[in-house]
Short mmCIF file of C-alpha atoms and ligand atoms in Angstrom, two decimals:
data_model
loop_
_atom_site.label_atom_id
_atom_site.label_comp_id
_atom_site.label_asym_id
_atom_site.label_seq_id
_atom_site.Cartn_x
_atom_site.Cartn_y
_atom_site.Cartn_z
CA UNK Z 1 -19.79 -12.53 13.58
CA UNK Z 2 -20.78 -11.38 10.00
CA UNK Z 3 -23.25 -8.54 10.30
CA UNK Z 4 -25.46 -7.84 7.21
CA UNK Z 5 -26.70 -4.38 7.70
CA UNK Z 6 -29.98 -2.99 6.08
CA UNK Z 7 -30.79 -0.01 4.35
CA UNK Z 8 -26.86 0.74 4.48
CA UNK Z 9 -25.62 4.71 3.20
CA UNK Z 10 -22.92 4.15 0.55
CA UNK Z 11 -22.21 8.37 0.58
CA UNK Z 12 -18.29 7.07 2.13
CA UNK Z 13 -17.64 4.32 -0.34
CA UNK Z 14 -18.88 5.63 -3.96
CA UNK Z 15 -16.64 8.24 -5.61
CA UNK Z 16 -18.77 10.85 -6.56
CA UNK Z 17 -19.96 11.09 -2.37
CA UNK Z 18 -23.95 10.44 -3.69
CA UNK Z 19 -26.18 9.74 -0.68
CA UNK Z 20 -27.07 6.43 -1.96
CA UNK Z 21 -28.52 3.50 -0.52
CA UNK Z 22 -27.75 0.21 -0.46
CA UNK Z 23 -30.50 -2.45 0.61
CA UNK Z 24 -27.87 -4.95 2.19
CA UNK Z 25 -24.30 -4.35 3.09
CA UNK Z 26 -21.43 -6.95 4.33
CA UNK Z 27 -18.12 -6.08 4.81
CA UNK Z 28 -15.92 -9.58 4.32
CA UNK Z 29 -12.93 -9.32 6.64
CA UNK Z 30 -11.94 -13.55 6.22
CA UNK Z 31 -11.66 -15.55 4.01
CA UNK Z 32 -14.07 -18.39 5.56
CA UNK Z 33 -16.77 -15.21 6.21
CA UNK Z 34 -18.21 -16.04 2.40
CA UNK Z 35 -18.89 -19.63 3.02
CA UNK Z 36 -21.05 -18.43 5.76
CA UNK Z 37 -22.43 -16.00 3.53
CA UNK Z 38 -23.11 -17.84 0.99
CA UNK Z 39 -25.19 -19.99 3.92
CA UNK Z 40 -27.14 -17.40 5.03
CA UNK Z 41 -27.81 -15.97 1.16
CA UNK Z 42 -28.16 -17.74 -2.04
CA UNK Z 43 -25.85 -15.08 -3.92
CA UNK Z 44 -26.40 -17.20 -7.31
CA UNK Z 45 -30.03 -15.44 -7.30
CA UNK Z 46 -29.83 -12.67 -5.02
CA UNK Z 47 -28.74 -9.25 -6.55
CA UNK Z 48 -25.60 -8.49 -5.07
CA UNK Z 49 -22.17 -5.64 -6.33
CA UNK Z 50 -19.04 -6.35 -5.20
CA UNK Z 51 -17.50 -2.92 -3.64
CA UNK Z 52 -13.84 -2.11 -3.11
CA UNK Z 53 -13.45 1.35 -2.16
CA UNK Z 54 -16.01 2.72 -4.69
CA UNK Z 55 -13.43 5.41 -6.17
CA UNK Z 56 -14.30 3.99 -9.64
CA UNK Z 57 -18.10 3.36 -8.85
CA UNK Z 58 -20.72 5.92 -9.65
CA UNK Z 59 -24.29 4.08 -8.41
CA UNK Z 60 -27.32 5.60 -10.53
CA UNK Z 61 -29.40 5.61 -7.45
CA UNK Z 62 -29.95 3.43 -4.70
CA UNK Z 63 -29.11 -0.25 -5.11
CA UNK Z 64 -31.69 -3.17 -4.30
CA UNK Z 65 -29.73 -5.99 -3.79
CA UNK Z 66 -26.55 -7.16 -1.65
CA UNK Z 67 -23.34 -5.18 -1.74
CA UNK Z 68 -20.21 -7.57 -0.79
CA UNK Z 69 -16.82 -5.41 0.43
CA UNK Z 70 -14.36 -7.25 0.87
CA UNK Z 71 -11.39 -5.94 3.50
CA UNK Z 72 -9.21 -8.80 3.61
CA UNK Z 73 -6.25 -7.48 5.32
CA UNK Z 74 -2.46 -8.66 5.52
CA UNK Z 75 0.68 -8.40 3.46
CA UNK Z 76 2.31 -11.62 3.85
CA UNK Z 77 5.67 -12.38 2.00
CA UNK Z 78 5.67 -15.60 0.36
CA UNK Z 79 9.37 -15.88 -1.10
CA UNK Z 80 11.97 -14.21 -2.46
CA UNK Z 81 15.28 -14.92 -4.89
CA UNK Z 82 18.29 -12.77 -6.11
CA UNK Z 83 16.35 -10.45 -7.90
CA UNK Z 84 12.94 -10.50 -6.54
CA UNK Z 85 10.12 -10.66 -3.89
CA UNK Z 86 6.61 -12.57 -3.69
CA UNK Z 87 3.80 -11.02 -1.14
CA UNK Z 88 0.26 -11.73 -0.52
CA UNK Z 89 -1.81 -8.91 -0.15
CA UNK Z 90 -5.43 -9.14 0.69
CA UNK Z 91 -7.79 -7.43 -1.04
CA UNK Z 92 -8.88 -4.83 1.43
CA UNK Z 93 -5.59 -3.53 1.94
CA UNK Z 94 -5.37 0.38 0.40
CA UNK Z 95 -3.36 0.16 -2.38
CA UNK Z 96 -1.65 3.41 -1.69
CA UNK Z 97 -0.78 1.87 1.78
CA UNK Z 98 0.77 -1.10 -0.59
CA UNK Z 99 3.02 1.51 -2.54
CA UNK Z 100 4.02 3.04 0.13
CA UNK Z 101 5.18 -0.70 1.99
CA UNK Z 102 7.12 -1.50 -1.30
CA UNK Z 103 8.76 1.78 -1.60
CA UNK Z 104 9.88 2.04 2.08
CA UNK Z 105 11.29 -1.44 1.47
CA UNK Z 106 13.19 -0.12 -1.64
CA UNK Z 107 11.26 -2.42 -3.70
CA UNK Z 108 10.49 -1.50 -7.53
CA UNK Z 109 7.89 -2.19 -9.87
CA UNK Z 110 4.60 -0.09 -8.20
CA UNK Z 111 6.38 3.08 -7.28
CA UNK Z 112 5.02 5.39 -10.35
CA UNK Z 113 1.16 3.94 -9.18
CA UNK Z 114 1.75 5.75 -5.86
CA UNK Z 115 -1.17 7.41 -4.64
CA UNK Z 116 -4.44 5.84 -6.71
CA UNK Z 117 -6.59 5.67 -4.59
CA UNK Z 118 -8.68 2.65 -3.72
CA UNK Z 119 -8.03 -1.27 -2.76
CA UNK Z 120 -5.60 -3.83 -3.99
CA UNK Z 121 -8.71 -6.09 -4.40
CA UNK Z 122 -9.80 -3.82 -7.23
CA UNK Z 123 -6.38 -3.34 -8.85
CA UNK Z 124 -6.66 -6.33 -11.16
CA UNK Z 125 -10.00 -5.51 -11.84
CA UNK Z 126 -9.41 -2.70 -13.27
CA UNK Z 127 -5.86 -3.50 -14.15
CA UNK Z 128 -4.53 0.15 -12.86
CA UNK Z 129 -2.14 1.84 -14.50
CA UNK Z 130 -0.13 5.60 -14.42
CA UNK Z 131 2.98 7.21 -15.40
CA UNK Z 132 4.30 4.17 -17.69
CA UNK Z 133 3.49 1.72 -14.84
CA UNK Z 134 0.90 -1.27 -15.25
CA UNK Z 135 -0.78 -3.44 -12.58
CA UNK Z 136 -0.69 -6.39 -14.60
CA UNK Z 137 3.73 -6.53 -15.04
CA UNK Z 138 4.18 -7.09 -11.14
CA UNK Z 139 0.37 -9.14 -10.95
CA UNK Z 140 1.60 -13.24 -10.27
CA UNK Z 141 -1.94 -14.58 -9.41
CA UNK Z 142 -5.12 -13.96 -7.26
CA UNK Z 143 -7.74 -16.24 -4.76
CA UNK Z 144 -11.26 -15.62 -5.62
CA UNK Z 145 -14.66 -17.12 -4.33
CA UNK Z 146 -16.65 -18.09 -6.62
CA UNK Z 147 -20.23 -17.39 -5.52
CA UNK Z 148 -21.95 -19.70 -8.07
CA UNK Z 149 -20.00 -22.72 -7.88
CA UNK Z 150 -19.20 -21.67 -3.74
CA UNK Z 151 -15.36 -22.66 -3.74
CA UNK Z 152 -12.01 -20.84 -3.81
CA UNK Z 153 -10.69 -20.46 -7.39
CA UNK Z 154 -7.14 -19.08 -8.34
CA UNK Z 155 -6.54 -16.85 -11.58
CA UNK Z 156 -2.82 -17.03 -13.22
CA UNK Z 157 -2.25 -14.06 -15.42
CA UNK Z 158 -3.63 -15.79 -18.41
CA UNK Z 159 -7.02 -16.29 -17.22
CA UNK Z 160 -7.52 -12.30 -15.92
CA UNK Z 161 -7.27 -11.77 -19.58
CA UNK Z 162 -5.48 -7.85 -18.64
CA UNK Z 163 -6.34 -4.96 -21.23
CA UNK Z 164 -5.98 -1.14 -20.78
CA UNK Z 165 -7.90 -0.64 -17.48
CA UNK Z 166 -9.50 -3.96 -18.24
CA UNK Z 167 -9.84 -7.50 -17.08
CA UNK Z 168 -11.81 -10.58 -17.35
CA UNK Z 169 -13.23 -9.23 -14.29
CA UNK Z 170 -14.57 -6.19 -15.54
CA UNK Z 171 -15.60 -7.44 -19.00
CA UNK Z 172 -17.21 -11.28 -18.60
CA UNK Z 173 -17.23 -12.25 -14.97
CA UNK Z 174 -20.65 -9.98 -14.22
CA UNK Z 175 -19.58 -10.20 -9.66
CA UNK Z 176 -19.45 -14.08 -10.05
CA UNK Z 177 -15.76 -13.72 -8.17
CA UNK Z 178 -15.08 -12.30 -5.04
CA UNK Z 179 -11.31 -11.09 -5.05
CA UNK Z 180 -9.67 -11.96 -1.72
CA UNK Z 181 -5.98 -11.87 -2.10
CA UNK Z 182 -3.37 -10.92 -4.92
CA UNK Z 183 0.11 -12.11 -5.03
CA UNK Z 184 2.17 -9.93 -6.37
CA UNK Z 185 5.78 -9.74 -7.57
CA UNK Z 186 8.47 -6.60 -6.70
CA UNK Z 187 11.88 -5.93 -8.12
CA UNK Z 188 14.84 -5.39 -5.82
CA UNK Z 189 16.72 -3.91 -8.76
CA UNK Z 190 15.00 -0.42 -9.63
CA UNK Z 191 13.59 -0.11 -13.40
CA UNK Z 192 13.49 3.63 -12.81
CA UNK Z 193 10.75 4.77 -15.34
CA UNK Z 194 10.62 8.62 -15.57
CA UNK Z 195 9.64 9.02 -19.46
CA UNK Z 196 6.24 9.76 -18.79
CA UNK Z 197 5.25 13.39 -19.51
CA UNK Z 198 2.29 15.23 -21.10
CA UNK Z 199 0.49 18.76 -21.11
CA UNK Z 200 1.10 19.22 -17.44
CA UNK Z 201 4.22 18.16 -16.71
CA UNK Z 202 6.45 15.23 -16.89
CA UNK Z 203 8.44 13.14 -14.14
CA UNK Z 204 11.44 14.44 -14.93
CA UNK Z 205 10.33 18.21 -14.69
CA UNK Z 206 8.78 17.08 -11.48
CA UNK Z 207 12.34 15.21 -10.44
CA UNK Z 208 13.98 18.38 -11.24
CA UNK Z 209 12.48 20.35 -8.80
CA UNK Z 210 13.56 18.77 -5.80
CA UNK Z 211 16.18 16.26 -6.52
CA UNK Z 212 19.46 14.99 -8.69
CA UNK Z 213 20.17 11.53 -10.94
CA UNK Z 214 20.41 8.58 -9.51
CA UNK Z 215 17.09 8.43 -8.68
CA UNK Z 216 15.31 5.74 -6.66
CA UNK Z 217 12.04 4.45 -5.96
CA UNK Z 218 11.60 6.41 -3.19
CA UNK Z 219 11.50 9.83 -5.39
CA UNK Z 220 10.51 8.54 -7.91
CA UNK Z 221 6.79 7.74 -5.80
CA UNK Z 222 7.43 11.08 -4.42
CA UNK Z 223 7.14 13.20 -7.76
CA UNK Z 224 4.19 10.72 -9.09
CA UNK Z 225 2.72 11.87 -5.67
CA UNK Z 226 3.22 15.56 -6.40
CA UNK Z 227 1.92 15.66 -9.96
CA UNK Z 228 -1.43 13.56 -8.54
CA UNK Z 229 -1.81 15.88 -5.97
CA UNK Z 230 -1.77 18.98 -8.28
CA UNK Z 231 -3.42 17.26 -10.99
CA UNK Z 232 -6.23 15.75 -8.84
CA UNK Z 233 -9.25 17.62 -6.54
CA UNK Z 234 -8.91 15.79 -3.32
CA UNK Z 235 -10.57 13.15 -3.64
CA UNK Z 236 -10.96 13.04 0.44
CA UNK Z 237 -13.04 16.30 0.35
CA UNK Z 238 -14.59 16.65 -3.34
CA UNK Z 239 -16.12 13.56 -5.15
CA UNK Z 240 -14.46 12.53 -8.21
CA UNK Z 241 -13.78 9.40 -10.01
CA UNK Z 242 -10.16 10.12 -11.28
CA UNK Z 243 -10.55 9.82 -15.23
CA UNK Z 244 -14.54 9.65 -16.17
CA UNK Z 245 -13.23 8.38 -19.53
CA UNK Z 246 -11.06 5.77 -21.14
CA UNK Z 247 -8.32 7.01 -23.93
CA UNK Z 248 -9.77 5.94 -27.18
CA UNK Z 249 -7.79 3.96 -30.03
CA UNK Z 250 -7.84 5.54 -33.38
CA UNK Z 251 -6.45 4.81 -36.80
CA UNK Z 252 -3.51 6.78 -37.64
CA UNK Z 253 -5.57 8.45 -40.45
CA UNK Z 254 -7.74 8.91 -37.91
CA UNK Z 255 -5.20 10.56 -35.60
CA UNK Z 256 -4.28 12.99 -38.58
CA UNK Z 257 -7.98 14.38 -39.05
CA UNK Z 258 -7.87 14.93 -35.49
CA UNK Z 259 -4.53 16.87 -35.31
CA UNK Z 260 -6.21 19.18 -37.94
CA UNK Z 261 -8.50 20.19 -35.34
CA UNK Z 262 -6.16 20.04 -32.08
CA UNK Z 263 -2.55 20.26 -33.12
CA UNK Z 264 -0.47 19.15 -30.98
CA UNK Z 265 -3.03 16.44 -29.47
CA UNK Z 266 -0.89 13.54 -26.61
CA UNK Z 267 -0.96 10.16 -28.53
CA UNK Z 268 0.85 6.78 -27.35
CA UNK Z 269 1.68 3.94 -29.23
CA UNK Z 270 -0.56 1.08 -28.77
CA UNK Z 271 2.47 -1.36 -28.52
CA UNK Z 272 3.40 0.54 -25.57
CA UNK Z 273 -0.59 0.06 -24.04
CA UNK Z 274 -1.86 -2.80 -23.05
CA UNK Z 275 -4.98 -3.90 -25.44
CA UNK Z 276 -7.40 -6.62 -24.99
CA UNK Z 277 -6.39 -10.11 -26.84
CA UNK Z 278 -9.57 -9.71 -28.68
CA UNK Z 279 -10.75 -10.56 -31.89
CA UNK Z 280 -11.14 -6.71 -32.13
CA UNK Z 281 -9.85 -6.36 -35.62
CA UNK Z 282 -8.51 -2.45 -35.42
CA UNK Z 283 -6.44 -3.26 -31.74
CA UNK Z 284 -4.50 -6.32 -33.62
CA UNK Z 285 -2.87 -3.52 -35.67
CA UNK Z 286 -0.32 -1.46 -34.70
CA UNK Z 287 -1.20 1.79 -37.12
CA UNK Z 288 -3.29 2.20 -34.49
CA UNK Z 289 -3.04 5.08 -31.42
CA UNK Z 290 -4.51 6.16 -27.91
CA UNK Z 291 -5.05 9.77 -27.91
CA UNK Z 292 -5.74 12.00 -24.78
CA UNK Z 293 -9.15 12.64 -24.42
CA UNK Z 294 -8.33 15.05 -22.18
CA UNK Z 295 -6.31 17.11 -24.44
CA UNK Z 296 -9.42 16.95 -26.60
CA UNK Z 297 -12.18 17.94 -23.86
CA UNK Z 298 -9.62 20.96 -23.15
CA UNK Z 299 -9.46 22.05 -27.04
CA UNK Z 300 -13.41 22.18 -27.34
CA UNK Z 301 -13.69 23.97 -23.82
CA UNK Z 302 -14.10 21.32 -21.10
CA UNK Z 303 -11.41 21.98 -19.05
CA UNK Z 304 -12.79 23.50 -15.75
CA UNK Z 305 -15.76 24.09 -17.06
CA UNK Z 306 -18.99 23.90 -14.53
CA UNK Z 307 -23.10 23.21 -14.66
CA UNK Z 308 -24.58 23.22 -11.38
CA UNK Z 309 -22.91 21.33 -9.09
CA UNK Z 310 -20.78 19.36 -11.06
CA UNK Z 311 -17.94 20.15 -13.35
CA UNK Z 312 -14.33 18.95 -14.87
CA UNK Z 313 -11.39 19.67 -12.91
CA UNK Z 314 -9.47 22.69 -13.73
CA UNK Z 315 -6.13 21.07 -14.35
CA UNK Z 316 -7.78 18.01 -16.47
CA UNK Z 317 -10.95 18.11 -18.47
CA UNK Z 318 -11.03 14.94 -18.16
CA UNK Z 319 -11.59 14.50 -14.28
CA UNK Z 320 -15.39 14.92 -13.31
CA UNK Z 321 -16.04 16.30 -9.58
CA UNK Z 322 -19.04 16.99 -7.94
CA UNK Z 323 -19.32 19.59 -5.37
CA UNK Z 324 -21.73 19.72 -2.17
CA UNK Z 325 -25.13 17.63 -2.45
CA UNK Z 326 -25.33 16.35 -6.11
CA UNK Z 327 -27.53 13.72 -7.88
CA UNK Z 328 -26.46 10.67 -10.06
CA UNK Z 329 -28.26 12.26 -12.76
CA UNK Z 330 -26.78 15.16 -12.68
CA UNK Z 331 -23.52 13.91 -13.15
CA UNK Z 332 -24.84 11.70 -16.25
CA UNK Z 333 -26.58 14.47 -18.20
CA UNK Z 334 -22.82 16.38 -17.43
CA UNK Z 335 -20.85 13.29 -18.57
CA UNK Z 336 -23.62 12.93 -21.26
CA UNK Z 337 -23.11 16.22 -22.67
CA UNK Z 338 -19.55 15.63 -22.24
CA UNK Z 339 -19.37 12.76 -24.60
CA UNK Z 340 -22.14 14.29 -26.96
CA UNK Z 341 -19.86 17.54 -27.28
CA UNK Z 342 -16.89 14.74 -27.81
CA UNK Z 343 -18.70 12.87 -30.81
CA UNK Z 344 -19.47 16.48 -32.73
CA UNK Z 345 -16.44 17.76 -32.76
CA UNK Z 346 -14.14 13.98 -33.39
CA UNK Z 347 -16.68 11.92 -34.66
CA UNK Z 348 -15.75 9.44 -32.01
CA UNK Z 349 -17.81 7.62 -28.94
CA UNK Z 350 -16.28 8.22 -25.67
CA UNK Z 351 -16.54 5.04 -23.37
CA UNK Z 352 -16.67 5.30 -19.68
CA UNK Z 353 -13.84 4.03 -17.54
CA UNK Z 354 -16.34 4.41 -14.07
CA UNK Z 355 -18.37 1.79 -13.43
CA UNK Z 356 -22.21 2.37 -13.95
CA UNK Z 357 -24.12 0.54 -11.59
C1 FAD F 401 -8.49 10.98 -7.97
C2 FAD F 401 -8.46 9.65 -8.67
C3 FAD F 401 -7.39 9.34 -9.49
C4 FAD F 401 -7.34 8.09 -10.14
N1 FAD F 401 -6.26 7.80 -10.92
C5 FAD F 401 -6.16 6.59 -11.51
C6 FAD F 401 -4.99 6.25 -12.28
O1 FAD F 401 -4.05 7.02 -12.41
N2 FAD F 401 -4.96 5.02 -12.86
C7 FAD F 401 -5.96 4.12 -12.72
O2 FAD F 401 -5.85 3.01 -13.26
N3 FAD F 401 -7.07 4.42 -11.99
C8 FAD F 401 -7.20 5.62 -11.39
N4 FAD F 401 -8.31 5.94 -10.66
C9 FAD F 401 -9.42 4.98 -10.57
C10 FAD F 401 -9.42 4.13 -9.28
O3 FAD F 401 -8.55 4.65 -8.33
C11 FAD F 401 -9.05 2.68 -9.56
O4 FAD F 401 -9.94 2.13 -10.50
C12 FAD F 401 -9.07 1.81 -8.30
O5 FAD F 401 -8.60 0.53 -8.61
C13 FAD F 401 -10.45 1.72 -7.68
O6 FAD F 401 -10.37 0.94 -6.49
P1 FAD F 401 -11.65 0.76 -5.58
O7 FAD F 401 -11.33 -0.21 -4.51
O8 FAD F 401 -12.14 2.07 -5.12
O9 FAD F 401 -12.65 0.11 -6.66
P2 FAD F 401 -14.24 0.10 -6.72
O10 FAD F 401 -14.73 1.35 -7.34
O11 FAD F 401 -14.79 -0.26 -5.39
O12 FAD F 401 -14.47 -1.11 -7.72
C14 FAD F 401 -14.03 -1.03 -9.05
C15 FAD F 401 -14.43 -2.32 -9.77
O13 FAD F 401 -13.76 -3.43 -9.19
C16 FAD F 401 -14.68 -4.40 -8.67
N5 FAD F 401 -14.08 -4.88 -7.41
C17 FAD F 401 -13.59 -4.14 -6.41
N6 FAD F 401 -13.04 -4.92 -5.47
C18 FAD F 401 -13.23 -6.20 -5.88
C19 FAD F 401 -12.90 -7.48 -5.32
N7 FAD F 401 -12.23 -7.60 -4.18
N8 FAD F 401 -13.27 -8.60 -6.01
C20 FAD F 401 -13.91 -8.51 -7.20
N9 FAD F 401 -14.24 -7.32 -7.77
C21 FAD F 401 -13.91 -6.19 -7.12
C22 FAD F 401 -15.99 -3.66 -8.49
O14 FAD F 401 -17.08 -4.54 -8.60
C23 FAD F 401 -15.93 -2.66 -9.65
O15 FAD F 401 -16.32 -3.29 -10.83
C24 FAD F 401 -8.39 7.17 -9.99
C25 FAD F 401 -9.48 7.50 -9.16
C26 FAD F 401 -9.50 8.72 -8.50
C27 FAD F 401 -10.66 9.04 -7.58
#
């Protein structure tokens, strides 16, 4: 039976841990469960936030409407050639627990995403990425429900419209679709991808430590897995949202004001990020860069740095955590002050990679 609950405490399912409150809560565990939903509520008026796991969700207090999770289980194989393999996953499956199927099946193409945390629902969504990996190479297509038009619609790759951490989803689609499964596409031939490396370490260093060329995908999750951990609070016990900010894109004259400042600063070349197919004039060109914010926090004195009961993460500026009881608005006058401090010193906005609901 599909229970709506009332007055429903998020505190489990939002990443900073907030006691907030939700008016309504479902939890969406088949496929036909939104038809009946969609009987017992007109979603095309009702407020109503689709929830995955809520590790990229910060709620600015409590929320008066409808939240839909859906926890669609399964991983269902749907084919498979020479080189590769087709599976169904639903949405509510943890996408960690998805690595860690692939990886044990020697399968390539999701082993250097090991260990972000949160649902495979969301994954397109926010088009996930780490560690020279990106959701959107082994995405093949999704099922949604669409709650205006109530009927099952599939997305190809084309219509998700992927960007860096960025999707139709995200950017136009305002909840209308309900994610329920993703097909998704694996490699039996390992592309072993170990050039990632920055201010803390690389893959390689990582490798180094505990194993010998030729690697697999296998060690290959198991370093990306020991860098997170290090790099990360844990994110069982303190509440953080991974990355509070996106990378920005700057001009390369841009990028050489800024080295005056913080010599030295991590920069990738855009060809090598995904970028929105936009009419966004400065993403079209390649003189353009994404620097780590990170880096920058660090340089102006973010890194670890505390005000009540939030603070940055001592290995990453750029990772906000709150500790013990701690308002939304306390951690948006930190990330305010954060991207205030930002602006002064770079002359540039800093744009939130959470959602703000
Ligand atoms: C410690 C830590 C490290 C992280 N590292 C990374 C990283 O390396 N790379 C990276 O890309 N991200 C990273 N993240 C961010 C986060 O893990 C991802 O964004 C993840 O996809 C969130 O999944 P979720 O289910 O918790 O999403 P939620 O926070 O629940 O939802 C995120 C968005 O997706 C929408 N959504 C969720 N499920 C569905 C669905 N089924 N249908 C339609 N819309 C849906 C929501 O409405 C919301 O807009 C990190 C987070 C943490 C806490």
């Amino acid at each position: 039976m599909l229970r709506i609950f009332k007055k429903y405490n998020l505190k489990k399912q939002n990443a900073f841990k907030l006691d907030v409150i939700a008016e309504y809560f479902v939890s969406v565990t088949q496929k036909k469960d939104l038809k009946k939903l969609a009987k017992r509520i007109d979603l095309k008026t009702n407020k109503h936030f689709i929830l995955g796991s809520g590790f990229n969700t910060l709620f600015t207090g409590n929320f008066n409407g409808l939240i839909i999770h859906p926890n669609i289980g399964g991983i269902v194989k749907l084919k498979e050639n020479k080189s590769h393999v087709w599976f169904k996953v639903g949405a509510g499956v943890d996408w960690t627990n998805f690595v860690k199927f692939a990886v044990s099946k020697n399968l390539s193409g999701i082993e250097n995403l090991n260990l972000i945390p949160g649902s495979v629902g969301a994954a397109p969504v926010q088009n996930i990425a780490a560690y020279g990996q990106n959701f959107e190479d082994v995405f093949v297509s999704l099922t949604s429900y669409d709650i205006i038009e109530n009927k099952f619609v599939k997305f190809n790759k084309s219509k998700c419209k992927f960007a860096y951490r960025d999707s139709f989803f995200k950017r136009e689609s305002n909840g209308r679709y309900v994610i329920i499964d993703v097909t998704i596409k694996l490699s039996k031939i390992a592309n072993i991808d170990t050039s990632y490396h920055s201010r803390y370490g690389g893959i390689v260093d990582e490798l180094n430590k505990f194993t010998k060329p030729p690697y697999n995908v296998s060690v290959i999750a198991k370093a990306v897995g020991r860098i997170r951990r290090r790099k990360f609070p844990n994110w069982n016990k303190f509440g953080t949202a991974g990355s509070f900010f996106l990378n920005p894109f700057v001009s390369k004259e841009k990028l050489s004001e800024i080295q005056k400042i913080a010599p030295g600063v991590q920069f990738y070349p855009i060809e090598k990020t995904t970028y929105p197919p936009t009419d966004d004039h400065y993403l079209k060109h390649s003189s353009y860069v994404k620097i780590a914010a990170g880096w920058l926090l660090e340089e102006i004195g973010w890194r670890g740095k505390r005000i009540g009961n939030v603070s940055t993460s001592p290995n990453q500026a750029l990772v906000v955590i709150s500790h013990g009881k701690t308002s939304p608005n306390e951690i948006l006058s930190f990330t305010k002050r954060m991207q205030d401090d930002f602006e002064k010193a770079y002359g540039i906005k800093l744009e939130p990679e959470v959602n703000i609901i």
